[in-house]
Amino acid sequence: MKPLITTSPVSLKAEGEWNADHDALISYSVAKDFPSSTWDWIGLYRVGFRHTNDYVTYAWVKDDEISFSEDCNQVYINADEIPLDGGEFLLCYHCHNLQCLAGISEPFQICPGRMLAEKKEAQEIPESFKPKDLMGFES
């Protein structure tokens, strides 16, 4: 049995370092005969996802587009939508016309955001505020 296609019709790449402290950039290119649509979108997934509905966030390829050319297009994902805890992720291009994933990026790392570190620091209780028992020892 031969595959219908041998290479993905869409190639995707996460540009630069990703974290929740700033917006992120995605570059993608599509094959010349690819039936793209304004309803196509790119989803951000944790590595190991099991279903196409398991996305963390997504960007519409036309609404969130910031640059386009014959060879390469770019869309952005708002910093507020990037996971604070970071981890290993993939980008997947969803084609509305074909109702399938038309491209998957290489895995890439999202670094934990500064807001996560600040939140953890705020949750730490200073020694002077920790309860002591009646004898003056920490409990």
Coordinates of N, CA and C in Angstrom, one line a residue:
M1 N 0.8 -1.2 0.0 CA 0.0 0.0 0.0 C 0.9 1.2 0.0
K2 N 0.6 2.2 -0.9 CA 1.4 3.4 -1.0 C 0.7 4.5 -0.3
P3 N 1.5 5.4 0.4 CA 0.9 6.5 1.1 C 0.3 7.5 0.0
L4 N -0.7 8.2 0.4 CA -1.3 9.2 -0.5 C -0.3 10.4 -0.8
I5 N 0.5 10.8 0.2 CA 1.5 11.8 0.0 C 2.8 11.3 0.7
T6 N 3.9 11.8 0.3 CA 5.2 11.4 0.9 C 5.8 12.5 1.8
T7 N 5.4 13.7 1.6 CA 5.8 14.8 2.4 C 4.6 15.6 2.8
S8 N 4.7 16.2 4.0 CA 3.6 17.1 4.5 C 3.3 18.3 3.5
P9 N 2.1 18.6 3.2 CA 1.8 19.8 2.4 C 2.1 21.1 3.1
V10 N 2.2 21.0 4.5 CA 2.5 22.2 5.2 C 3.7 22.0 6.1
S11 N 4.6 22.9 6.2 CA 5.8 22.8 7.1 C 5.6 23.9 8.1
L12 N 5.9 23.6 9.4 CA 5.7 24.5 10.5 C 7.0 24.7 11.3
K13 N 7.2 25.8 11.9 CA 8.4 26.1 12.7 C 8.1 27.1 13.8
A14 N 8.4 26.8 15.0 CA 8.3 27.7 16.1 C 9.5 28.6 16.1
E15 N 9.4 29.9 15.9 CA 10.5 30.8 15.8 C 11.0 31.3 17.1
G16 N 12.3 31.3 17.3 CA 12.9 31.9 18.5 C 12.5 31.1 19.8
E17 N 12.8 31.8 20.9 CA 12.6 31.2 22.2 C 11.1 31.5 22.6
W18 N 10.5 30.4 23.1 CA 9.1 30.6 23.5 C 9.0 30.6 25.0
N19 N 8.2 31.5 25.6 CA 7.8 31.5 27.0 C 6.6 32.4 27.1
A20 N 5.9 32.4 28.3 CA 4.7 33.1 28.5 C 4.9 34.6 28.8
D21 N 6.2 35.0 28.7 CA 6.5 36.4 28.9 C 6.3 37.3 27.7
H22 N 6.3 36.7 26.5 CA 6.1 37.5 25.3 C 5.4 36.7 24.2
D23 N 4.8 37.4 23.3 CA 4.1 36.7 22.1 C 5.1 35.8 21.4
A24 N 4.6 34.8 20.8 CA 5.4 33.8 20.0 C 5.0 33.8 18.6
L25 N 6.0 33.5 17.8 CA 5.9 33.6 16.3 C 6.0 32.2 15.7
I26 N 5.1 31.9 14.7 CA 5.1 30.6 14.0 C 5.3 30.9 12.5
S27 N 6.2 30.2 11.9 CA 6.4 30.3 10.5 C 5.9 29.1 9.8
Y28 N 5.2 29.2 8.7 CA 4.7 28.0 8.0 C 4.7 28.3 6.5
S29 N 4.8 27.2 5.7 CA 4.7 27.3 4.3 C 3.8 26.2 3.8
V30 N 3.1 26.5 2.7 CA 2.2 25.5 2.2 C 2.6 25.1 0.7
A31 N 2.3 23.9 0.3 CA 2.5 23.5 -1.0 C 1.7 24.3 -2.0
K32 N 2.2 24.5 -3.2 CA 1.5 25.3 -4.2 C 0.0 24.9 -4.5
D33 N -0.2 23.6 -4.5 CA -1.6 23.1 -4.8 C -2.4 22.8 -3.6
F34 N -2.0 23.2 -2.4 CA -2.6 22.9 -1.2 C -3.9 23.7 -1.1
P35 N -5.1 23.1 -0.7 CA -6.4 23.8 -0.6 C -6.6 24.5 0.7
S36 N -5.8 25.5 1.0 CA -5.9 26.3 2.2 C -7.3 27.0 2.3
S37 N -7.6 27.4 3.5 CA -8.9 28.1 3.8 C -8.7 29.1 4.9
T38 N -9.6 30.1 4.9 CA -9.6 31.0 6.1 C -10.0 30.3 7.4
W39 N -10.5 29.1 7.3 CA -10.9 28.3 8.5 C -9.8 27.4 9.0
D40 N -8.6 27.5 8.3 CA -7.5 26.7 8.8 C -6.9 27.3 10.1
W41 N -6.3 26.5 10.9 CA -5.7 27.0 12.2 C -4.5 26.2 12.5
I42 N -3.7 26.7 13.4 CA -2.5 26.1 13.9 C -2.7 25.9 15.4
G43 N -2.6 24.6 15.9 CA -2.8 24.4 17.3 C -1.4 24.1 18.0
L44 N -1.4 24.5 19.2 CA -0.2 24.2 20.1 C -0.6 23.0 21.0
Y45 N 0.2 22.0 20.9 CA 0.0 20.7 21.6 C 1.2 20.3 22.5
R46 N 0.9 19.7 23.6 CA 2.0 19.1 24.4 C 2.4 17.8 23.6
V47 N 3.7 17.5 23.6 CA 4.1 16.3 23.0 C 3.4 15.1 23.7
G48 N 2.9 14.2 22.9 CA 2.2 13.0 23.5 C 0.7 13.2 23.4
F49 N 0.2 14.3 22.8 CA -1.2 14.5 22.7 C -1.9 13.3 22.0
R50 N -3.2 13.0 22.3 CA -3.8 11.8 21.8 C -5.0 12.2 20.8
H51 N -5.4 13.4 20.9 CA -6.6 13.8 20.0 C -6.4 15.2 19.5
T52 N -6.9 15.5 18.4 CA -6.8 16.8 17.8 C -7.5 17.9 18.7
N53 N -8.4 17.5 19.5 CA -9.0 18.4 20.4 C -8.2 18.7 21.7
D54 N -7.0 18.1 21.8 CA -6.2 18.3 23.0 C -5.3 19.5 22.9
Y55 N -5.6 20.4 22.1 CA -4.7 21.6 21.9 C -4.7 22.5 23.2
V56 N -3.6 23.2 23.4 CA -3.5 24.1 24.5 C -4.1 25.5 24.1
T57 N -3.7 25.9 22.9 CA -4.3 27.1 22.3 C -4.1 27.0 20.8
Y58 N -4.6 27.9 20.0 CA -4.5 27.9 18.6 C -4.5 29.3 18.0
A59 N -4.1 29.4 16.7 CA -4.1 30.7 16.0 C -4.8 30.4 14.6
W60 N -5.7 31.2 14.3 CA -6.3 31.2 12.9 C -5.2 31.6 11.9
V61 N -5.0 30.9 10.8 CA -3.9 31.3 9.9 C -4.1 32.6 9.2
K62 N -5.4 33.0 9.1 CA -5.6 34.3 8.4 C -5.8 35.5 9.5
D63 N -6.6 35.2 10.5 CA -6.8 36.3 11.5 C -5.6 36.7 12.3
D64 N -4.7 35.8 12.6 CA -3.5 36.1 13.4 C -2.3 36.2 12.6
E65 N -2.5 36.3 11.3 CA -1.3 36.5 10.3 C -0.7 37.8 10.5
I66 N 0.6 37.8 10.5 CA 1.4 39.1 10.6 C 2.3 39.3 9.4
S67 N 2.5 38.2 8.6 CA 3.4 38.3 7.5 C 3.0 37.2 6.5
F68 N 3.1 37.5 5.2 CA 2.9 36.4 4.3 C 3.6 36.7 3.0
S69 N 4.0 35.6 2.3 CA 4.6 35.7 1.0 C 4.3 34.4 0.3
E70 N 4.9 34.3 -0.9 CA 4.6 33.1 -1.6 C 5.3 31.9 -1.0
D71 N 6.4 32.2 -0.3 CA 7.2 31.1 0.3 C 7.0 30.8 1.8
C72 N 6.6 31.9 2.5 CA 6.5 31.7 4.0 C 5.5 32.7 4.5
N73 N 4.7 32.1 5.5 CA 3.7 32.9 6.2 C 4.1 32.9 7.7
Q74 N 3.6 33.9 8.4 CA 3.8 34.0 9.9 C 2.6 34.4 10.6
V75 N 2.3 33.7 11.7 CA 1.2 34.0 12.6 C 1.8 34.1 14.0
Y76 N 1.0 34.7 14.9 CA 1.5 34.9 16.3 C 0.5 34.2 17.2
I77 N 1.1 33.9 18.4 CA 0.2 33.4 19.5 C 0.5 34.4 20.7
N78 N -0.5 34.9 21.2 CA -0.5 35.9 22.3 C 0.2 35.3 23.5
A79 N 1.0 36.0 24.2 CA 1.7 35.5 25.4 C 0.8 35.0 26.5
D80 N -0.4 35.6 26.6 CA -1.4 35.1 27.6 C -1.9 33.7 27.3
E81 N -1.7 33.2 26.1 CA -2.2 31.9 25.8 C -1.1 30.8 25.8
I82 N 0.1 31.2 26.2 CA 1.2 30.3 26.2 C 1.3 29.7 27.7
P83 N 1.5 28.4 27.8 CA 1.5 27.8 29.2 C 2.6 28.4 30.0
L84 N 2.3 28.8 31.3 CA 3.3 29.3 32.2 C 4.4 28.3 32.6
D85 N 3.9 27.0 32.7 CA 4.8 26.0 33.2 C 5.8 25.5 32.2
G86 N 5.6 25.8 30.9 CA 6.6 25.4 29.9 C 6.4 23.9 29.6
G87 N 7.4 23.3 28.9 CA 7.4 21.9 28.6 C 7.8 21.7 27.1
E88 N 7.5 20.5 26.6 CA 7.8 20.2 25.2 C 6.5 20.2 24.4
F89 N 6.5 20.8 23.3 CA 5.3 21.1 22.5 C 5.5 20.8 21.0
L90 N 4.4 20.7 20.3 CA 4.4 20.6 18.8 C 3.4 21.6 18.3
L91 N 3.5 22.0 17.1 CA 2.5 22.8 16.3 C 1.9 21.9 15.3
C92 N 0.6 22.0 15.1 CA -0.1 21.2 14.1 C -1.0 22.1 13.3
Y93 N -0.9 21.9 12.0 CA -1.7 22.7 11.0 C -3.0 21.9 10.7
H94 N -4.2 22.5 11.0 CA -5.4 21.9 10.8 C -6.0 22.4 9.5
C95 N -6.3 21.6 8.5 CA -6.8 22.0 7.2 C -8.3 21.8 7.3
H96 N -9.1 22.8 7.1 CA -10.6 22.8 7.2 C -11.1 22.0 5.9
N97 N -10.6 22.3 4.8 CA -11.1 21.7 3.5 C -10.9 20.2 3.5
L98 N -9.7 19.7 4.0 CA -9.4 18.3 4.0 C -9.8 17.6 5.3
Q99 N -10.2 18.4 6.4 CA -10.5 17.9 7.7 C -9.5 16.9 8.2
C100 N -8.2 17.4 8.2 CA -7.1 16.6 8.7 C -6.0 17.5 9.2
L101 N -5.0 16.9 9.8 CA -3.7 17.6 10.1 C -2.9 17.6 8.9
A102 N -2.5 18.7 8.4 CA -1.7 18.8 7.1 C -0.2 19.0 7.4
G103 N 0.1 19.2 8.6 CA 1.5 19.4 8.9 C 1.7 19.4 10.4
I104 N 2.9 18.9 10.9 CA 3.3 18.8 12.3 C 4.7 19.3 12.4
S105 N 5.0 20.2 13.3 CA 6.3 20.7 13.5 C 7.2 19.7 14.3
E106 N 8.5 20.0 14.3 CA 9.4 19.3 15.2 C 9.1 19.7 16.6
P107 N 9.3 18.8 17.6 CA 9.1 19.2 19.0 C 10.0 20.4 19.3
F108 N 9.5 21.3 20.2 CA 10.3 22.4 20.7 C 9.9 22.7 22.1
Q109 N 10.8 23.4 22.8 CA 10.7 23.7 24.2 C 10.1 25.0 24.5
I110 N 9.1 25.1 25.4 CA 8.6 26.4 25.9 C 9.2 26.5 27.3
C111 N 9.9 27.6 27.5 CA 10.5 27.8 28.9 C 9.5 28.3 29.8
P112 N 9.6 28.0 31.1 CA 8.6 28.5 32.1 C 8.7 30.1 32.1
G113 N 7.6 30.7 32.2 CA 7.5 32.2 32.2 C 8.0 32.7 33.6
R114 N 8.4 34.0 33.6 CA 8.7 34.7 34.8 C 7.6 34.7 35.8
M115 N 6.4 34.9 35.3 CA 5.2 35.0 36.1 C 5.0 33.7 37.0
L116 N 5.4 32.6 36.4 CA 5.3 31.3 37.2 C 6.3 31.4 38.4
A117 N 7.5 31.8 38.1 CA 8.5 31.9 39.2 C 8.1 32.9 40.2
E118 N 7.5 34.0 39.8 CA 7.0 35.0 40.8 C 5.8 34.4 41.6
K119 N 5.0 33.6 41.0 CA 3.8 33.0 41.7 C 4.4 32.0 42.7
K120 N 5.4 31.2 42.3 CA 5.9 30.3 43.3 C 6.6 31.0 44.5
E121 N 7.3 32.1 44.2 CA 8.0 32.8 45.2 C 6.9 33.4 46.2
A122 N 5.8 33.9 45.7 CA 4.8 34.4 46.5 C 4.1 33.4 47.4
Q123 N 4.1 32.1 47.0 CA 3.5 31.0 47.7 C 4.4 30.5 48.8
E124 N 5.7 30.8 48.7 CA 6.7 30.4 49.8 C 6.4 31.2 51.0
I125 N 6.4 30.6 52.2 CA 6.1 31.2 53.5 C 7.4 31.6 54.1
P126 N 7.7 32.9 54.4 CA 8.9 33.2 55.1 C 9.0 32.6 56.5
E127 N 10.2 32.3 56.9 CA 10.5 31.6 58.2 C 9.8 32.4 59.4
S128 N 9.8 33.7 59.3 CA 9.2 34.5 60.4 C 7.7 34.3 60.5
F129 N 7.0 33.8 59.5 CA 5.6 33.6 59.5 C 5.2 32.1 59.7
K130 N 6.2 31.2 59.8 CA 5.8 29.8 60.0 C 5.4 29.6 61.5
P131 N 4.4 28.8 61.7 CA 3.9 28.6 63.1 C 5.0 27.9 64.0
K132 N 5.0 28.2 65.3 CA 5.9 27.6 66.2 C 5.0 27.0 67.3
D133 N 5.5 25.9 67.9 CA 4.7 25.3 69.0 C 5.0 26.0 70.3
L134 N 4.3 25.6 71.3 CA 4.4 26.3 72.6 C 5.8 26.4 73.1
M135 N 6.7 25.5 72.8 CA 8.1 25.5 73.3 C 9.0 26.4 72.4
G136 N 8.4 26.9 71.4 CA 9.2 27.8 70.5 C 9.9 27.1 69.3
F137 N 9.6 25.8 69.2 CA 10.1 25.0 68.1 C 9.1 25.1 66.9
E138 N 9.7 24.9 65.7 CA 8.8 24.9 64.5 C 8.1 23.6 64.5
S139 N 6.8 23.7 64.1 CA 6.0 22.5 64.0 C 6.1 22.0 62.6

